[in-house]
CSV table of C-alpha atoms in Angstrom, one decimal:
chain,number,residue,atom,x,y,z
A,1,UNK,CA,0.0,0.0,0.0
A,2,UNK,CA,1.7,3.2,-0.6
A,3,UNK,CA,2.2,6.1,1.6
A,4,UNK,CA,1.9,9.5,0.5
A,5,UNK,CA,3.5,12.4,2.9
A,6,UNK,CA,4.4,15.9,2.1
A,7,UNK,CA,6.8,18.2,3.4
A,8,UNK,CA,5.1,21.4,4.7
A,9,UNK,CA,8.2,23.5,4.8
A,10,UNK,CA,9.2,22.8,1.0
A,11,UNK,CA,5.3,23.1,-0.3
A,12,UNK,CA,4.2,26.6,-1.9
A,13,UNK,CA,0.5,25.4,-2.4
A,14,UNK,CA,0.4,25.7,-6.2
A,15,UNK,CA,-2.3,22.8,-6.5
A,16,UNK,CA,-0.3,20.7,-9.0
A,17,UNK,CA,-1.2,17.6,-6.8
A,18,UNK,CA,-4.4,18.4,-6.9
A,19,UNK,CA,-5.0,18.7,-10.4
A,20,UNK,CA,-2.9,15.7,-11.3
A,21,UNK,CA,-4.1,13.0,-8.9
A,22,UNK,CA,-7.0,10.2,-9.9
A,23,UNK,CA,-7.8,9.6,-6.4
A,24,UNK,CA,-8.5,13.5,-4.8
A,25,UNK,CA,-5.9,12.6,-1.9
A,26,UNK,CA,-5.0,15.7,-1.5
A,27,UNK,CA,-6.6,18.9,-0.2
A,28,UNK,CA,-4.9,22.5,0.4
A,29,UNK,CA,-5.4,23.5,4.1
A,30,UNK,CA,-3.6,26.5,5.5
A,31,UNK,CA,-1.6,27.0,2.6
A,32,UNK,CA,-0.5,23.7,1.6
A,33,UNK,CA,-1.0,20.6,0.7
A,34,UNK,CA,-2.4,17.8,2.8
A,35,UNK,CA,-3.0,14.4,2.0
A,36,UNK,CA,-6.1,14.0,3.4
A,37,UNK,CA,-7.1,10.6,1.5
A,38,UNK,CA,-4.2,8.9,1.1
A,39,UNK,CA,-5.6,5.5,1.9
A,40,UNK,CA,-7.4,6.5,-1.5
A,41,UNK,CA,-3.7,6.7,-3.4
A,42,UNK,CA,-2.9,3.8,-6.0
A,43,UNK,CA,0.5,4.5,-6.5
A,44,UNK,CA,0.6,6.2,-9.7
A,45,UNK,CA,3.5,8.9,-7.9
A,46,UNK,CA,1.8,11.8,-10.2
A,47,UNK,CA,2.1,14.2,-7.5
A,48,UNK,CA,4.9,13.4,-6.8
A,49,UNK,CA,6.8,14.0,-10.2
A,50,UNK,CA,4.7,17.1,-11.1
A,51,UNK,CA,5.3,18.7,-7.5
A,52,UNK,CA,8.0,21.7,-8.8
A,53,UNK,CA,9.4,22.1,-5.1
A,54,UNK,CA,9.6,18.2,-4.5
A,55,UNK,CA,7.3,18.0,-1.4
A,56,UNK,CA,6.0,14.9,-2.1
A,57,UNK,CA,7.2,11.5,-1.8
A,58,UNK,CA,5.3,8.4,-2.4
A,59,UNK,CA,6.7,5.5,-0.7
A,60,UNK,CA,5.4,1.6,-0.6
A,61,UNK,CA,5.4,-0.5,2.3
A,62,UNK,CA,6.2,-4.0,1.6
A,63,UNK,CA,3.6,-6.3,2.3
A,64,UNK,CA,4.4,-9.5,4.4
């Protein structure tokens, strides 16, 4: 299952994320962006490589 998680000091809030991702994970609250459905996320990392500052990472948890 991947993990999405976004770092609140390199985000400017531009809405890239937002307007790239299938599953409406994210949200913008106070300014930046929050992964507020990431249980939502398949793992398509197209935040992550459209992000322009790199405050996204989507990582995947191996499964046992």
């Amino acid at each position: 299952m991947p993990k999405v998680s976004v770092d609140k000091n390199k985000c400017i809030g531009c809405q890239a994320c937002l307007g790239v991702c299938p599953q409406n994970v994210f949200e913008i609250k106070n300014g930046v962006s929050v992964p507020v459905n990431d249980n939502q996320c398949i793992g398509c990392q197209a935040c992550e490589h459209t992000c322009p500052v790199d405050a996204i990472k989507v990582e995947f948890e191996e499964e046992n």
